[in-house]
mmCIF file of C-alpha atoms in Angstrom:
data_model
loop_
_atom_site.group_PDB
_atom_site.id
_atom_site.type_symbol
_atom_site.label_atom_id
_atom_site.label_comp_id
_atom_site.label_asym_id
_atom_site.label_seq_id
_atom_site.Cartn_x
_atom_site.Cartn_y
_atom_site.Cartn_z
ATOM 1 C CA ALA U 221 -56.942 -159.426 143.075
ATOM 2 C CA VAL U 222 -60.034 -158.343 144.939
ATOM 3 C CA VAL U 223 -60.387 -159.786 148.417
ATOM 4 C CA SER U 224 -63.820 -161.301 149.070
ATOM 5 C CA ARG U 225 -65.865 -159.621 151.799
ATOM 6 C CA ARG U 226 -68.846 -161.947 151.691
ATOM 7 C CA VAL U 227 -70.244 -162.857 155.073
ATOM 8 C CA ARG U 228 -69.880 -166.408 156.394
ATOM 9 C CA GLU U 229 -72.027 -167.810 159.182
ATOM 10 C CA ALA U 230 -70.193 -169.970 161.703
ATOM 11 C CA VAL U 231 -72.151 -172.530 163.708
ATOM 12 C CA VAL U 232 -70.200 -173.841 166.696
ATOM 13 C CA SER U 233 -71.544 -176.947 168.384
ATOM 14 C CA THR U 234 -70.673 -178.305 171.802
ATOM 15 C CA GLN U 235 -69.064 -181.677 172.231
ATOM 16 C CA SER U 236 -71.600 -184.515 171.966
ATOM 17 C CA THR U 237 -71.673 -187.333 174.467
ATOM 18 C CA GLY U 238 -72.878 -190.846 173.698
ATOM 19 C CA LYS U 239 -73.788 -191.852 177.247
ATOM 20 C CA THR U 240 -77.457 -190.846 177.006
ATOM 21 C CA LYS U 241 -77.722 -191.569 173.259
ATOM 22 C CA MET U 242 -79.435 -188.164 172.843
ATOM 23 C CA LYS U 243 -79.219 -186.474 169.444
ATOM 24 C CA TRP U 244 -79.660 -182.920 168.212
ATOM 25 C CA LEU U 245 -80.219 -181.289 164.826
ATOM 26 C CA TYR U 246 -79.465 -177.916 163.267
ATOM 27 C CA ALA U 247 -81.610 -176.953 160.261
ATOM 28 C CA PHE U 248 -80.229 -174.740 157.479
ATOM 29 C CA ASN U 249 -82.326 -172.679 155.075
ATOM 30 C CA ILE U 250 -79.858 -172.176 152.217
ATOM 31 C CA THR U 251 -80.360 -169.987 149.152
ATOM 32 C CA PRO U 252 -78.077 -170.761 146.172
ATOM 33 C CA LEU U 253 -75.573 -167.992 145.384
ATOM 34 C CA LYS U 254 -76.914 -167.577 141.852
ATOM 35 C CA HIS U 255 -80.223 -166.382 143.330
ATOM 36 C CA ILE U 256 -78.602 -163.732 145.587
ATOM 37 C CA SER U 257 -77.621 -160.269 144.315
ATOM 38 C CA ASP U 258 -74.149 -158.822 144.856
ATOM 39 C CA GLU U 259 -75.668 -156.123 147.067
ATOM 40 C CA GLU U 260 -77.250 -158.777 149.296
ATOM 41 C CA LEU U 261 -73.967 -160.715 149.484
ATOM 42 C CA ARG U 262 -72.107 -157.590 150.627
ATOM 43 C CA LYS U 263 -74.660 -156.732 153.317
ATOM 44 C CA GLN U 264 -73.419 -157.406 156.843
ATOM 45 C CA PRO U 265 -76.034 -158.465 159.435
ATOM 46 C CA SER U 266 -76.121 -156.365 162.589
ATOM 47 C CA GLU U 267 -74.343 -159.103 164.550
ATOM 48 C CA THR U 268 -71.399 -159.436 162.130
ATOM 49 C CA THR U 269 -67.923 -159.450 163.649
ATOM 50 C CA GLU U 270 -64.390 -160.051 162.429
ATOM 51 C CA ASN U 271 -63.457 -163.731 162.084
ATOM 52 C CA PRO U 272 -61.859 -164.562 165.453
ATOM 53 C CA TYR U 273 -59.703 -167.319 163.980
ATOM 54 C CA ILE U 274 -57.734 -165.001 161.726
ATOM 55 C CA GLU U 275 -55.251 -162.746 163.436
ATOM 56 C CA MET U 276 -55.534 -159.524 161.484
ATOM 57 C CA GLU U 277 -52.476 -157.394 160.802
ATOM 58 C CA ARG U 278 -53.752 -153.846 161.188
ATOM 59 C CA GLU U 279 -50.443 -152.088 161.672
ATOM 60 C CA GLU U 280 -49.809 -149.285 159.242
ATOM 61 C CA GLY U 281 -47.461 -150.223 156.450
ATOM 62 C CA LYS U 282 -48.218 -153.940 156.453
ATOM 63 C CA VAL U 283 -50.115 -155.468 153.547
ATOM 64 C CA GLU U 284 -52.896 -157.839 154.486
ATOM 65 C CA ASP U 285 -52.394 -160.916 152.319
ATOM 66 C CA ARG U 286 -54.835 -163.125 154.202
ATOM 67 C CA LYS U 287 -58.455 -163.396 153.224
ATOM 68 C CA ARG U 288 -60.608 -161.210 155.423
ATOM 69 C CA GLN U 289 -63.817 -162.867 156.542
ATOM 70 C CA HIS U 290 -66.723 -162.100 158.856
ATOM 71 C CA PHE U 291 -69.077 -164.272 160.854
ATOM 72 C CA TYR U 292 -72.270 -163.566 162.730
ATOM 73 C CA SER U 293 -74.320 -165.160 165.446
ATOM 74 C CA THR U 294 -77.951 -164.920 166.401
ATOM 75 C CA PRO U 295 -78.961 -161.866 168.509
ATOM 76 C CA GLY U 296 -78.413 -162.262 172.226
ATOM 77 C CA GLU U 297 -75.813 -165.010 171.987
ATOM 78 C CA LYS U 298 -72.313 -164.478 173.310
ATOM 79 C CA ARG U 299 -69.817 -164.327 170.464
ATOM 80 C CA LYS U 300 -66.716 -165.289 172.467
ATOM 81 C CA MET U 301 -65.225 -168.072 170.366
ATOM 82 C CA PRO U 302 -62.955 -170.863 171.624
ATOM 83 C CA GLY U 303 -59.248 -170.036 171.289
ATOM 84 C CA SER U 304 -59.918 -166.389 170.428
ATOM 85 C CA ASP U 305 -58.351 -163.566 172.342
ATOM 86 C CA GLN U 306 -59.669 -161.002 169.865
ATOM 87 C CA PRO U 307 -62.015 -158.456 171.503
ATOM 88 C CA ASN U 308 -65.445 -158.000 170.003
ATOM 89 C CA LYS U 309 -65.083 -154.765 168.020
ATOM 90 C CA ARG U 310 -68.749 -153.841 168.345
ATOM 91 C CA GLY U 311 -71.118 -152.178 170.705
ATOM 92 C CA ASP U 312 -69.466 -151.918 174.092
ATOM 93 C CA SER U 313 -65.890 -152.081 172.801
ATOM 94 C CA CYS U 314 -66.095 -149.934 169.653
ATOM 95 C CA TRP U 315 -64.508 -146.473 169.851
ATOM 96 C CA PHE U 316 -67.193 -144.946 167.618
ATOM 97 C CA CYS U 317 -70.529 -146.594 168.524
ATOM 98 C CA LEU U 318 -72.355 -143.863 170.421
ATOM 99 C CA LYS U 319 -73.635 -146.298 173.051
ATOM 100 C CA SER U 320 -70.141 -147.603 173.777
ATOM 101 C CA PRO U 321 -68.455 -146.594 177.051
ATOM 102 C CA ASN U 322 -65.252 -146.164 175.021
ATOM 103 C CA VAL U 323 -66.589 -143.337 172.846
ATOM 104 C CA GLU U 324 -65.187 -139.910 173.755
ATOM 105 C CA LYS U 325 -68.480 -138.082 174.106
ATOM 106 C CA HIS U 326 -66.833 -134.748 174.794
ATOM 107 C CA LEU U 327 -65.955 -134.722 171.054
ATOM 108 C CA VAL U 328 -69.634 -134.965 169.982
ATOM 109 C CA ILE U 329 -70.981 -131.793 168.367
ATOM 110 C CA SER U 330 -74.436 -132.827 167.156
ATOM 111 C CA VAL U 331 -76.583 -135.965 167.020
ATOM 112 C CA GLY U 332 -79.303 -136.436 164.436
ATOM 113 C CA GLY U 333 -81.154 -139.399 163.011
ATOM 114 C CA SER U 334 -78.744 -142.294 162.524
ATOM 115 C CA MET U 335 -75.582 -140.148 162.479
ATOM 116 C CA TYR U 336 -73.608 -137.859 164.730
ATOM 117 C CA LEU U 337 -71.037 -135.146 164.130
ATOM 118 C CA ALA U 338 -67.821 -135.114 166.164
ATOM 119 C CA LEU U 339 -64.520 -133.286 166.284
ATOM 120 C CA ALA U 340 -61.783 -135.382 164.677
ATOM 121 C CA LYS U 341 -59.193 -136.771 167.067
ATOM 122 C CA GLY U 342 -55.833 -135.265 166.136
ATOM 123 C CA ALA U 343 -57.620 -132.877 163.781
ATOM 124 C CA LEU U 344 -55.872 -131.112 160.908
ATOM 125 C CA SER U 345 -57.591 -127.927 162.078
ATOM 126 C CA ALA U 346 -60.191 -126.855 164.631
ATOM 127 C CA ASP U 347 -62.822 -127.200 161.861
ATOM 128 C CA HIS U 348 -61.909 -130.802 160.980
ATOM 129 C CA VAL U 349 -64.925 -132.935 161.944
ATOM 130 C CA MET U 350 -66.329 -136.403 161.227
ATOM 131 C CA ILE U 351 -69.763 -137.757 160.302
ATOM 132 C CA ILE U 352 -70.196 -141.099 162.094
ATOM 133 C CA PRO U 353 -73.065 -143.627 162.398
ATOM 134 C CA THR U 354 -74.462 -143.943 165.914
ATOM 135 C CA ASN U 355 -74.569 -147.739 165.434
ATOM 136 C CA HIS U 356 -71.887 -150.097 164.133
ATOM 137 C CA ILE U 357 -71.637 -149.803 160.331
ATOM 138 C CA LYS U 358 -68.362 -150.452 158.531
ATOM 139 C CA CYS U 359 -68.669 -148.137 155.523
ATOM 140 C CA GLN U 360 -71.067 -146.210 153.276
ATOM 141 C CA GLN U 361 -71.574 -149.331 151.151
ATOM 142 C CA PHE U 362 -73.780 -150.717 153.935
ATOM 143 C CA LEU U 363 -75.909 -147.621 154.616
ATOM 144 C CA ASP U 364 -79.606 -147.815 153.822
ATOM 145 C CA ASP U 365 -81.422 -144.913 152.123
ATOM 146 C CA ASP U 366 -82.451 -143.216 155.374
ATOM 147 C CA GLN U 367 -78.952 -143.439 156.833
ATOM 148 C CA GLN U 368 -77.407 -142.064 153.632
ATOM 149 C CA ALA U 369 -79.933 -139.215 153.726
ATOM 150 C CA ASP U 370 -78.761 -138.287 157.235
ATOM 151 C CA VAL U 371 -75.165 -138.238 155.971
ATOM 152 C CA GLU U 372 -76.136 -135.927 153.117
ATOM 153 C CA LYS U 373 -77.887 -133.548 155.519
ATOM 154 C CA PHE U 374 -74.742 -133.168 157.585
ATOM 155 C CA LYS U 375 -72.584 -132.731 154.475
ATOM 156 C CA SER U 376 -74.873 -130.041 153.053
ATOM 157 C CA SER U 377 -74.809 -128.139 156.355
ATOM 158 C CA LEU U 378 -71.023 -128.349 156.601
ATOM 159 C CA ARG U 379 -70.672 -127.022 153.058
ATOM 160 C CA SER U 380 -72.819 -124.049 154.011
ATOM 161 C CA LEU U 381 -70.855 -123.431 157.210
ATOM 162 C CA TYR U 382 -67.452 -123.594 155.512
ATOM 163 C CA ARG U 383 -68.631 -121.404 152.644
ATOM 164 C CA THR U 384 -70.318 -118.778 154.823
ATOM 165 C CA LEU U 385 -68.085 -118.471 157.884
ATOM 166 C CA LYS U 386 -64.751 -119.932 156.755
ATOM 167 C CA LYS U 387 -64.695 -118.781 153.115
ATOM 168 C CA SER U 388 -63.534 -122.294 152.346
ATOM 169 C CA THR U 389 -64.487 -125.261 150.191
ATOM 170 C CA ALA U 390 -65.468 -128.559 151.794
ATOM 171 C CA VAL U 391 -63.611 -131.818 151.232
ATOM 172 C CA PHE U 392 -65.057 -135.098 152.537
ATOM 173 C CA PHE U 393 -63.180 -138.373 152.538
ATOM 174 C CA GLU U 394 -63.757 -141.937 153.728
ATOM 175 C CA ARG U 395 -61.481 -144.985 153.895
ATOM 176 C CA SER U 396 -63.055 -148.436 154.249
ATOM 177 C CA LEU U 397 -59.674 -150.173 154.451
ATOM 178 C CA ALA U 398 -58.514 -151.306 157.919
ATOM 179 C CA THR U 399 -61.487 -149.848 159.763
ATOM 180 C CA SER U 400 -64.593 -151.407 161.281
ATOM 181 C CA HIS U 401 -66.732 -148.278 161.815
ATOM 182 C CA LEU U 402 -67.560 -145.659 159.187
ATOM 183 C CA GLN U 403 -65.928 -142.245 159.586
ATOM 184 C CA ILE U 404 -66.478 -139.541 156.959
ATOM 185 C CA GLN U 405 -63.858 -136.854 157.482
ATOM 186 C CA SER U 406 -64.773 -133.251 156.690
ATOM 187 C CA VAL U 407 -62.040 -130.633 156.203
ATOM 188 C CA PRO U 408 -62.342 -127.031 154.934
ATOM 189 C CA ILE U 409 -59.764 -125.884 152.360
ATOM 190 C CA ALA U 410 -59.391 -122.132 151.833
ATOM 191 C CA ARG U 411 -58.357 -120.306 148.657
ATOM 192 C CA TYR U 412 -58.407 -123.333 146.359
ATOM 193 C CA SER U 413 -60.937 -124.379 143.720
ATOM 194 C CA VAL U 414 -62.283 -127.898 143.266
ATOM 195 C CA ALA U 415 -60.071 -128.273 140.185
ATOM 196 C CA ASP U 416 -56.980 -127.310 142.198
ATOM 197 C CA ILE U 417 -57.755 -129.853 144.927
ATOM 198 C CA LYS U 418 -58.460 -132.591 142.377
ATOM 199 C CA ASP U 419 -55.097 -131.929 140.750
ATOM 200 C CA VAL U 420 -53.285 -132.538 144.046
ATOM 201 C CA PHE U 421 -55.141 -135.835 144.557
ATOM 202 C CA TYR U 422 -54.238 -136.885 141.017
ATOM 203 C CA ARG U 423 -50.563 -136.046 141.565
ATOM 204 C CA PHE U 424 -50.439 -138.155 144.741
ATOM 205 C CA SER U 425 -52.325 -141.057 143.137
ATOM 206 C CA SER U 426 -50.005 -141.048 140.120
ATOM 207 C CA LYS U 427 -46.924 -141.023 142.338
ATOM 208 C CA LEU U 428 -48.231 -144.013 144.321
ATOM 209 C CA SER U 429 -49.668 -145.875 141.274
ATOM 210 C CA LEU U 430 -53.163 -145.903 142.768
ATOM 211 C CA GLU U 431 -56.226 -146.836 140.742
ATOM 212 C CA VAL U 432 -58.666 -143.896 140.615
ATOM 213 C CA GLN U 433 -61.987 -143.153 138.942
ATOM 214 C CA GLU U 434 -63.730 -139.788 138.812
ATOM 215 C CA VAL U 435 -67.477 -139.855 139.497
ATOM 216 C CA PRO U 436 -69.463 -136.772 138.418
ATOM 217 C CA ALA U 437 -71.998 -135.255 140.800
ATOM 218 C CA GLY U 438 -75.314 -137.095 140.806
ATOM 219 C CA GLU U 439 -73.889 -140.405 139.591
ATOM 220 C CA SER U 440 -73.701 -143.466 141.827
ATOM 221 C CA TRP U 441 -70.234 -144.553 142.969
ATOM 222 C CA LYS U 442 -71.307 -147.614 144.954
ATOM 223 C CA ASP U 443 -71.939 -149.643 141.790
ATOM 224 C CA LEU U 444 -68.279 -149.107 140.821
ATOM 225 C CA VAL U 445 -66.965 -150.920 143.906
ATOM 226 C CA PRO U 446 -66.629 -154.688 143.275
ATOM 227 C CA PRO U 447 -68.085 -156.940 145.989
ATOM 228 C CA GLY U 448 -65.681 -157.152 148.890
ATOM 229 C CA CYS U 449 -63.294 -154.483 147.610
ATOM 230 C CA ASP U 450 -62.051 -151.821 150.025
ATOM 231 C CA TYR U 451 -61.982 -148.249 148.789
ATOM 232 C CA PHE U 452 -61.075 -144.632 149.489
ATOM 233 C CA LEU U 453 -63.653 -142.001 148.496
ATOM 234 C CA VAL U 454 -63.168 -138.239 148.369
ATOM 235 C CA GLU U 455 -66.002 -135.793 147.658
ATOM 236 C CA PHE U 456 -65.666 -132.124 146.761
ATOM 237 C CA GLU U 457 -67.706 -128.947 147.159
ATOM 238 C CA ASN U 458 -69.549 -129.503 143.860
ATOM 239 C CA GLN U 459 -70.286 -133.138 144.857
ATOM 240 C CA ASP U 460 -67.916 -134.586 142.258
ATOM 241 C CA LYS U 461 -66.094 -137.601 143.680
ATOM 242 C CA MET U 462 -62.855 -139.512 143.204
ATOM 243 C CA LEU U 463 -62.947 -143.244 143.947
ATOM 244 C CA PHE U 464 -59.792 -145.210 144.721
ATOM 245 C CA LEU U 465 -60.063 -149.009 144.756
ATOM 246 C CA CYS U 466 -57.701 -150.874 147.082
ATOM 247 C CA SER U 467 -55.989 -154.106 146.101
ATOM 248 C CA ASN U 468 -53.265 -156.376 147.402
ATOM 249 C CA SER U 469 -50.969 -155.456 144.516
ATOM 250 C CA VAL U 470 -50.445 -151.862 145.687
ATOM 251 C CA ARG U 471 -50.246 -150.787 149.318
ATOM 252 C CA PHE U 472 -52.794 -148.055 149.968
ATOM 253 C CA PRO U 473 -51.528 -145.506 152.552
ATOM 254 C CA LEU U 474 -53.823 -145.410 155.566
ATOM 255 C CA GLN U 475 -53.150 -141.661 155.995
ATOM 256 C CA PHE U 476 -53.691 -140.898 152.279
ATOM 257 C CA GLY U 477 -56.477 -138.339 152.763
ATOM 258 C CA ARG U 478 -54.577 -136.428 155.425
ATOM 259 C CA GLU U 479 -51.311 -136.603 153.488
ATOM 260 C CA VAL U 480 -52.913 -135.008 150.425
ATOM 261 C CA LEU U 481 -54.755 -132.265 152.311
ATOM 262 C CA ALA U 482 -51.809 -131.481 154.592
ATOM 263 C CA SER U 483 -49.362 -131.286 151.674
ATOM 264 C CA GLU U 484 -47.607 -128.104 150.578
ATOM 265 C CA GLY U 485 -50.010 -127.863 147.640
ATOM 266 C CA LEU U 486 -53.027 -127.333 149.912
ATOM 267 C CA LEU U 487 -52.927 -126.736 153.698
ATOM 268 C CA ASN U 488 -49.117 -126.663 153.734
ATOM 269 C CA MET U 489 -48.779 -128.509 157.040
ATOM 270 C CA PRO U 490 -47.155 -131.831 156.052
ATOM 271 C CA ARG U 491 -46.104 -132.574 159.637
ATOM 272 C CA ARG U 492 -49.784 -132.928 160.550
ATOM 273 C CA ALA U 493 -50.421 -135.787 158.116
ATOM 274 C CA ASN U 494 -50.343 -138.317 160.971
ATOM 275 C CA TRP U 495 -53.179 -137.735 163.439
ATOM 276 C CA LYS U 496 -51.131 -139.103 166.323
ATOM 277 C CA GLN U 497 -48.792 -136.126 166.009
ATOM 278 C CA CYS U 498 -51.714 -133.689 166.247
ATOM 279 C CA GLN U 499 -53.323 -134.775 169.506
ATOM 280 C CA VAL U 500 -54.119 -132.071 172.029
ATOM 281 C CA SER U 501 -55.333 -132.074 175.620
ATOM 282 C CA LYS U 502 -58.909 -132.956 176.512
ATOM 283 C CA GLU U 503 -59.386 -129.367 177.677
ATOM 284 C CA GLN U 504 -58.381 -128.078 174.241
ATOM 285 C CA GLU U 505 -60.690 -130.561 172.543
ATOM 286 C CA GLU U 506 -63.595 -129.447 174.734
ATOM 287 C CA HIS U 507 -62.832 -125.817 173.853
ATOM 288 C CA ASP U 508 -62.728 -126.596 170.110
ATOM 289 C CA VAL U 509 -66.000 -128.564 170.309
ATOM 290 C CA LYS U 510 -67.739 -125.695 172.118
ATOM 291 C CA GLU U 511 -66.504 -123.184 169.522
ATOM 292 C CA PHE U 512 -67.533 -125.328 166.559
ATOM 293 C CA ARG U 513 -70.915 -126.195 168.082
ATOM 294 C CA GLN U 514 -71.726 -122.500 168.470
ATOM 295 C CA GLN U 515 -70.788 -121.816 164.847
ATOM 296 C CA PHE U 516 -72.637 -124.882 163.569
ATOM 297 C CA GLN U 517 -75.841 -124.222 165.470
ATOM 298 C CA GLU U 518 -77.530 -122.130 162.785
ATOM 299 C CA PHE U 519 -76.614 -124.689 160.104
ATOM 300 C CA ASP U 520 -77.404 -127.849 162.093
ATOM 301 C CA PRO U 521 -80.049 -129.841 160.146
ATOM 302 C CA PHE U 522 -81.044 -131.665 163.324
ATOM 303 C CA LYS U 523 -81.257 -128.651 165.582
ATOM 304 C CA VAL U 524 -84.179 -128.830 167.994
ATOM 305 C CA ASP U 525 -86.084 -125.579 168.357
ATOM 306 C CA SER U 526 -85.879 -124.643 172.039
ATOM 307 C CA ASP U 527 -89.122 -122.709 171.785
ATOM 308 C CA SER U 528 -91.014 -125.736 170.483
ATOM 309 C CA ASP U 529 -89.475 -127.879 173.190
ATOM 310 C CA SER U 530 -90.935 -125.659 175.893
ATOM 311 C CA ASP U 531 -94.465 -125.914 174.489
#
């Protein structure tokens, strides 16, 4: 069964008193569902947050059997809801929004357009990076054309870098399940062809009974994701993709992408499948960011020409 991800608007009113006999009204402008496209129903307004009345189970290994919902308020209003101890996972409290005080800015390699490039926390290798929206966007399903174009610019540059300097093929993967901010992981794989890497993903998916569809380069994958369905997407050097749809009937491993790439069939470092076991000191992270930034500079699609800046 596919879990609905349609957005609900919650209107919370204060307690009314009858002493002054004053009244108030709230006007709704409602469009019938049959006149709204699936794409419009999936779109999350900028003020969308997790439903504060549902205590989400995000721990790895636990299946979420409750309906996941979202609500939004009008801009500028406080979204602290009565009886909710859930923090607002947006803006100031998000670990990935670039304006948030919680973001680890020493991991940032490049910023361009609506996206930024950062070293992955607990990276599989020193060349493992992430493409992340500067603002709060859950997954690629909700990117507009300009935002998707910025993603593609970073991916194209990373392919060139891995091919030229690392003699490796690029693998990109994204998981929309159990996350509130889009992260597209980018990992170089040496010595293996696209066909070899696909085979390893197929072996893992067969073992775990995961639903998978292959999407040839140039074809749209977003239309294959039912409204409200979480997914895992992997993209290869030749831009072919494999799409895994998540459901309540089969538990999808949160570390699936890392487990496949770290397996003996590819990077041969299975102990690094869990990012928490790969964390290094801040000093080491700063060193790795500096090294990667220097290598990436000539490929950076958003590089600012220092000469033009001085004019």
